[in-house]
mmCIF file of C-alpha atoms in Angstrom:
data_model
loop_
_atom_site.group_PDB
_atom_site.id
_atom_site.type_symbol
_atom_site.label_atom_id
_atom_site.label_comp_id
_atom_site.label_asym_id
_atom_site.label_seq_id
_atom_site.Cartn_x
_atom_site.Cartn_y
_atom_site.Cartn_z
ATOM 1 C CA MET A 84 41.659 -18.607 -14.131
ATOM 2 C CA ASN A 85 40.740 -22.135 -12.993
ATOM 3 C CA ILE A 86 37.359 -23.801 -13.487
ATOM 4 C CA THR A 87 36.179 -23.033 -9.943
ATOM 5 C CA THR A 88 37.064 -19.345 -10.250
ATOM 6 C CA SER A 89 35.474 -19.151 -13.695
ATOM 7 C CA PHE A 90 32.210 -20.690 -12.447
ATOM 8 C CA ALA A 91 32.128 -18.361 -9.443
ATOM 9 C CA ALA A 92 32.477 -15.370 -11.762
ATOM 10 C CA SER A 93 29.624 -16.608 -13.951
ATOM 11 C CA THR A 94 27.288 -16.776 -10.937
ATOM 12 C CA ARG A 95 27.688 -13.048 -10.211
ATOM 13 C CA PRO A 96 25.341 -10.501 -11.813
ATOM 14 C CA PHE A 97 26.732 -8.631 -14.797
ATOM 15 C CA PRO A 98 28.228 -5.210 -14.018
ATOM 16 C CA TYR A 99 26.315 -2.010 -14.703
ATOM 17 C CA HIS A 100 26.998 1.734 -14.637
ATOM 18 C CA VAL A 101 24.571 4.295 -13.164
ATOM 19 C CA VAL A 102 24.290 7.975 -14.113
ATOM 20 C CA PRO A 103 21.954 9.818 -11.690
ATOM 21 C CA ASN A 104 20.321 13.108 -12.702
ATOM 22 C CA PHE A 105 21.120 12.325 -16.321
ATOM 23 C CA LEU A 106 18.913 14.808 -18.198
ATOM 24 C CA GLY A 107 17.457 17.070 -15.515
ATOM 25 C CA ASN A 108 13.899 17.908 -14.525
ATOM 26 C CA ASP A 109 13.116 20.041 -17.593
ATOM 27 C CA TRP A 110 13.835 17.080 -19.850
ATOM 28 C CA VAL A 111 11.768 14.776 -17.664
ATOM 29 C CA GLU A 112 8.774 17.074 -17.982
ATOM 30 C CA ARG A 113 9.261 17.395 -21.762
ATOM 31 C CA LEU A 114 9.403 13.625 -22.148
ATOM 32 C CA LEU A 115 6.345 13.074 -19.958
ATOM 33 C CA ALA A 116 4.376 15.626 -21.985
ATOM 34 C CA TYR A 117 5.535 14.043 -25.244
ATOM 35 C CA ALA A 118 4.557 10.545 -24.088
ATOM 36 C CA VAL A 119 1.075 11.635 -22.992
ATOM 37 C CA GLU A 120 0.533 13.665 -26.170
ATOM 38 C CA HIS A 121 1.445 10.641 -28.308
ATOM 39 C CA GLN A 122 -0.266 7.984 -26.211
ATOM 40 C CA SER A 123 -2.370 6.808 -29.177
ATOM 41 C CA SER A 124 0.814 6.097 -31.180
ATOM 42 C CA PHE A 125 2.225 3.574 -28.700
ATOM 43 C CA VAL A 126 1.960 -0.051 -29.835
ATOM 44 C CA ALA A 127 2.256 -3.353 -27.974
ATOM 45 C CA SER A 128 5.899 -4.259 -27.436
ATOM 46 C CA GLY A 129 7.126 -7.287 -29.341
ATOM 47 C CA LEU A 130 9.891 -9.854 -29.078
ATOM 48 C CA GLY A 131 12.579 -10.021 -31.736
ATOM 49 C CA TYR A 132 13.607 -7.259 -34.077
ATOM 50 C CA ARG A 133 11.493 -4.879 -36.144
ATOM 51 C CA ALA A 134 9.776 -6.760 -39.018
ATOM 52 C CA ASN A 135 10.424 -10.104 -37.324
ATOM 53 C CA ALA A 136 9.002 -9.021 -33.960
ATOM 54 C CA ARG A 137 6.169 -11.066 -32.500
ATOM 55 C CA LEU A 138 3.811 -10.536 -29.573
ATOM 56 C CA ASP A 139 3.986 -12.895 -26.595
ATOM 57 C CA PRO A 140 2.216 -11.570 -23.476
ATOM 58 C CA SER A 141 3.577 -14.501 -21.455
ATOM 59 C CA VAL A 142 7.076 -13.000 -21.861
ATOM 60 C CA ARG A 143 6.566 -9.265 -22.342
ATOM 61 C CA ILE A 144 3.796 -6.754 -21.690
ATOM 62 C CA SER A 145 4.403 -3.050 -22.325
ATOM 63 C CA SER A 146 3.856 -0.484 -25.072
ATOM 64 C CA THR A 147 6.455 1.168 -27.300
ATOM 65 C CA LEU A 148 6.926 4.362 -29.296
ATOM 66 C CA ARG A 149 9.890 4.740 -31.670
ATOM 67 C CA ASN A 150 9.148 8.188 -33.063
ATOM 68 C CA PHE A 151 10.705 10.981 -30.972
ATOM 69 C CA GLY A 152 9.958 13.731 -33.455
ATOM 70 C CA ALA A 153 11.946 16.946 -32.913
ATOM 71 C CA LEU A 154 13.402 15.556 -29.659
ATOM 72 C CA ARG A 155 15.337 12.819 -31.428
ATOM 73 C CA ALA A 156 18.566 14.590 -32.459
ATOM 74 C CA GLU A 157 19.208 16.240 -29.092
ATOM 75 C CA LEU A 158 18.332 13.077 -27.166
ATOM 76 C CA GLU A 159 20.707 10.961 -29.234
ATOM 77 C CA SER A 160 23.489 13.480 -28.692
ATOM 78 C CA LEU A 161 23.017 13.282 -24.921
ATOM 79 C CA PHE A 162 23.021 9.475 -24.953
ATOM 80 C CA ARG A 163 26.149 9.424 -27.116
ATOM 81 C CA ALA A 164 27.947 11.648 -24.613
ATOM 82 C CA ALA A 165 27.356 9.057 -21.868
ATOM 83 C CA MET A 166 29.007 6.221 -23.797
ATOM 84 C CA PRO A 167 32.773 6.755 -23.204
ATOM 85 C CA GLN A 168 32.562 6.700 -19.402
ATOM 86 C CA ALA A 169 30.285 3.650 -19.445
ATOM 87 C CA VAL A 170 32.650 1.743 -21.761
ATOM 88 C CA SER A 171 35.526 2.562 -19.404
ATOM 89 C CA GLU A 172 33.654 1.729 -16.185
ATOM 90 C CA LEU A 173 32.348 -1.556 -17.591
ATOM 91 C CA ARG A 174 35.786 -2.438 -19.004
ATOM 92 C CA LEU A 175 34.415 -3.006 -22.480
ATOM 93 C CA SER A 176 36.688 -2.940 -25.503
ATOM 94 C CA PRO A 177 36.429 0.500 -27.157
ATOM 95 C CA PHE A 178 34.313 0.358 -30.305
ATOM 96 C CA GLU A 179 33.296 2.557 -33.202
ATOM 97 C CA LEU A 180 29.748 3.807 -32.704
ATOM 98 C CA SER A 181 27.731 3.479 -35.894
ATOM 99 C CA THR A 182 24.308 4.459 -34.554
ATOM 100 C CA CYS A 183 22.109 4.767 -31.474
ATOM 101 C CA GLU A 184 18.810 2.920 -31.602
ATOM 102 C CA ILE A 185 16.263 4.418 -29.201
ATOM 103 C CA GLU A 186 12.690 3.673 -28.187
ATOM 104 C CA LEU A 187 10.280 4.913 -25.533
ATOM 105 C CA VAL A 188 8.566 2.222 -23.464
ATOM 106 C CA ALA A 189 5.615 2.552 -21.089
ATOM 107 C CA HIS A 190 5.100 -0.089 -18.405
ATOM 108 C CA GLY A 191 1.640 0.221 -16.922
ATOM 109 C CA ASP A 192 -0.243 -1.944 -14.461
ATOM 110 C CA GLY A 193 0.730 -5.616 -14.882
ATOM 111 C CA ALA A 194 3.570 -4.916 -17.338
ATOM 112 C CA PHE A 195 6.838 -6.891 -17.226
ATOM 113 C CA PHE A 196 9.584 -8.361 -19.402
ATOM 114 C CA LYS A 197 11.061 -11.729 -18.452
ATOM 115 C CA ARG A 198 14.769 -12.562 -18.582
ATOM 116 C CA HIS A 199 16.329 -11.752 -21.966
ATOM 117 C CA ILE A 200 19.370 -10.231 -23.669
ATOM 118 C CA ASP A 201 19.444 -7.337 -26.146
ATOM 119 C CA THR A 202 21.828 -8.591 -28.821
ATOM 120 C CA ILE A 203 20.613 -9.117 -32.385
ATOM 121 C CA THR A 204 21.816 -11.886 -34.685
ATOM 122 C CA GLN A 205 21.429 -12.510 -38.406
ATOM 123 C CA ALA A 206 18.632 -14.921 -37.519
ATOM 124 C CA ASP A 207 16.748 -11.911 -36.101
ATOM 125 C CA ASP A 208 17.581 -9.720 -39.091
ATOM 126 C CA PRO A 209 19.399 -11.191 -42.158
ATOM 127 C CA ASP A 210 20.238 -7.661 -43.365
ATOM 128 C CA ILE A 211 21.799 -6.555 -40.106
ATOM 129 C CA LYS A 212 24.639 -4.066 -40.641
ATOM 130 C CA ASN A 213 25.610 -3.362 -37.042
ATOM 131 C CA HIS A 214 25.471 -4.986 -33.630
ATOM 132 C CA ARG A 215 24.212 -3.860 -30.227
ATOM 133 C CA VAL A 216 27.148 -3.607 -27.832
ATOM 134 C CA LEU A 217 25.901 -1.447 -24.979
ATOM 135 C CA THR A 218 22.414 -0.958 -23.545
ATOM 136 C CA GLY A 219 21.273 2.214 -21.803
ATOM 137 C CA VAL A 220 17.948 2.495 -19.967
ATOM 138 C CA TYR A 221 16.784 5.937 -18.863
ATOM 139 C CA TYR A 222 13.935 6.147 -16.336
ATOM 140 C CA PHE A 223 11.391 8.890 -15.788
ATOM 141 C CA HIS A 224 7.942 9.125 -14.247
ATOM 142 C CA SER A 225 5.409 11.580 -12.898
ATOM 143 C CA VAL A 226 5.560 13.035 -9.374
ATOM 144 C CA PRO A 227 4.307 11.754 -7.055
ATOM 145 C CA LYS A 228 5.315 8.287 -8.208
ATOM 146 C CA CYS A 229 2.136 6.273 -8.800
ATOM 147 C CA PHE A 230 3.530 2.794 -9.461
ATOM 148 C CA SER A 231 5.557 0.188 -7.610
ATOM 149 C CA GLY A 232 7.741 -2.630 -8.844
ATOM 150 C CA GLY A 233 9.319 -2.467 -12.284
ATOM 151 C CA GLN A 234 12.853 -2.944 -10.987
ATOM 152 C CA LEU A 235 15.566 -3.788 -13.496
ATOM 153 C CA ARG A 236 16.911 -7.181 -12.440
ATOM 154 C CA MET A 237 20.460 -7.838 -13.606
ATOM 155 C CA HIS A 238 21.173 -11.557 -13.791
ATOM 156 C CA ALA A 239 24.322 -13.634 -13.793
ATOM 157 C CA LEU A 240 25.227 -15.718 -16.816
ATOM 158 C CA VAL A 241 24.264 -18.819 -14.842
ATOM 159 C CA PRO A 242 20.463 -19.059 -14.321
ATOM 160 C CA GLN A 243 19.052 -18.637 -10.814
ATOM 161 C CA GLU A 244 17.949 -22.241 -10.595
ATOM 162 C CA GLN A 245 21.590 -23.265 -11.129
ATOM 163 C CA GLY A 246 22.994 -20.947 -8.511
ATOM 164 C CA GLY A 247 23.230 -17.691 -10.443
ATOM 165 C CA GLY A 248 22.812 -14.452 -8.552
ATOM 166 C CA PHE A 249 20.975 -11.241 -9.398
ATOM 167 C CA ILE A 250 20.638 -7.649 -8.263
ATOM 168 C CA ASP A 251 17.583 -5.401 -8.518
ATOM 169 C CA ILE A 252 17.905 -1.752 -9.567
ATOM 170 C CA GLU A 253 15.098 0.654 -8.689
ATOM 171 C CA PRO A 254 13.835 2.704 -11.687
ATOM 172 C CA GLU A 255 14.654 6.095 -10.205
ATOM 173 C CA ARG A 256 13.409 9.251 -11.930
ATOM 174 C CA ASP A 257 16.035 10.852 -14.219
ATOM 175 C CA GLN A 258 18.457 7.923 -13.874
ATOM 176 C CA LEU A 259 20.401 6.214 -16.678
ATOM 177 C CA VAL A 260 21.627 2.637 -16.247
ATOM 178 C CA LEU A 261 24.086 1.149 -18.760
ATOM 179 C CA PHE A 262 25.260 -2.452 -19.145
ATOM 180 C CA PRO A 263 26.577 -4.831 -21.827
ATOM 181 C CA ALA A 264 23.899 -5.701 -24.398
ATOM 182 C CA TRP A 265 24.585 -9.416 -23.884
ATOM 183 C CA ALA A 266 23.901 -9.247 -20.132
ATOM 184 C CA PRO A 267 20.753 -11.186 -19.085
ATOM 185 C CA HIS A 268 18.199 -8.891 -17.456
ATOM 186 C CA GLU A 269 14.468 -8.464 -16.901
ATOM 187 C CA VAL A 270 11.816 -5.955 -15.868
ATOM 188 C CA LEU A 271 9.951 -7.089 -12.762
ATOM 189 C CA PRO A 272 6.141 -6.748 -12.721
ATOM 190 C CA VAL A 273 4.685 -3.258 -12.319
ATOM 191 C CA SER A 274 1.717 -2.325 -10.164
ATOM 192 C CA CYS A 275 -0.054 0.923 -11.088
ATOM 193 C CA PRO A 276 -3.416 1.016 -9.233
ATOM 194 C CA SER A 277 -4.753 4.064 -11.109
ATOM 195 C CA GLN A 278 -4.069 2.382 -14.487
ATOM 196 C CA ALA A 279 -3.647 5.904 -15.905
ATOM 197 C CA PHE A 280 -1.180 6.100 -18.773
ATOM 198 C CA GLU A 281 0.542 9.177 -17.361
ATOM 199 C CA HIS A 282 1.283 7.245 -14.137
ATOM 200 C CA ALA A 283 3.247 4.509 -15.924
ATOM 201 C CA ARG A 284 6.891 3.545 -15.489
ATOM 202 C CA PHE A 285 8.448 5.226 -18.526
ATOM 203 C CA ALA A 286 11.864 4.367 -19.912
ATOM 204 C CA ILE A 287 13.957 5.154 -22.949
ATOM 205 C CA ASN A 288 15.943 2.188 -24.206
ATOM 206 C CA CYS A 289 19.105 3.138 -26.081
ATOM 207 C CA TRP A 290 21.260 0.581 -27.859
ATOM 208 C CA TYR A 291 24.760 1.650 -28.865
ATOM 209 C CA ARG A 292 25.665 -0.192 -32.047
ATOM 210 C CA ARG A 293 28.974 -0.896 -33.763
ATOM 211 C CA PRO A 294 29.424 -1.760 -37.474
ATOM 212 C CA ARG A 295 29.218 -5.410 -38.386
ATOM 213 C CA PRO A 296 32.737 -6.845 -39.023
#
């Protein structure tokens, strides 16, 4: 691959894999009910990892819940089952799965998350024992849909201002989107006129992690 070809490749958005109708309507309704029931347990989403996370509303506005209660085990099993096909479709090197890290995120009126990647380094967590390799984002929302915006924008390695491209993915109900954890991406601003929590753009983020070498 020559320099010109290499640069052209780096200006294209990272690949992604879509699984429509991932969990089914019954699961969507269960998740919506769980989110609304636990609304008071959501906290402002931070930047960074766990104890080192910090709030910066100029970069990210949303709210997060990490406790899935009795839903956790079955949810993780379903996310794990989606991994092999995604690894194959995205042409990733097969890896040993050590754990799935999952969180529930609500994007209400005015929420967004600017360009970022999902990988974690020792600077983020000195005690890190595994690494994020694959990101999965599962979308669900109430019907009728009461928000607009909130598209997942997949970026190229090269920034837009330097000629990098992007593609926007609509957050469709009951859809799972998977992509490499090191792929730059963002959540475009959400408009939810009612400002009701139950009308938010809900998503489950799942990070597939391999053991640290």
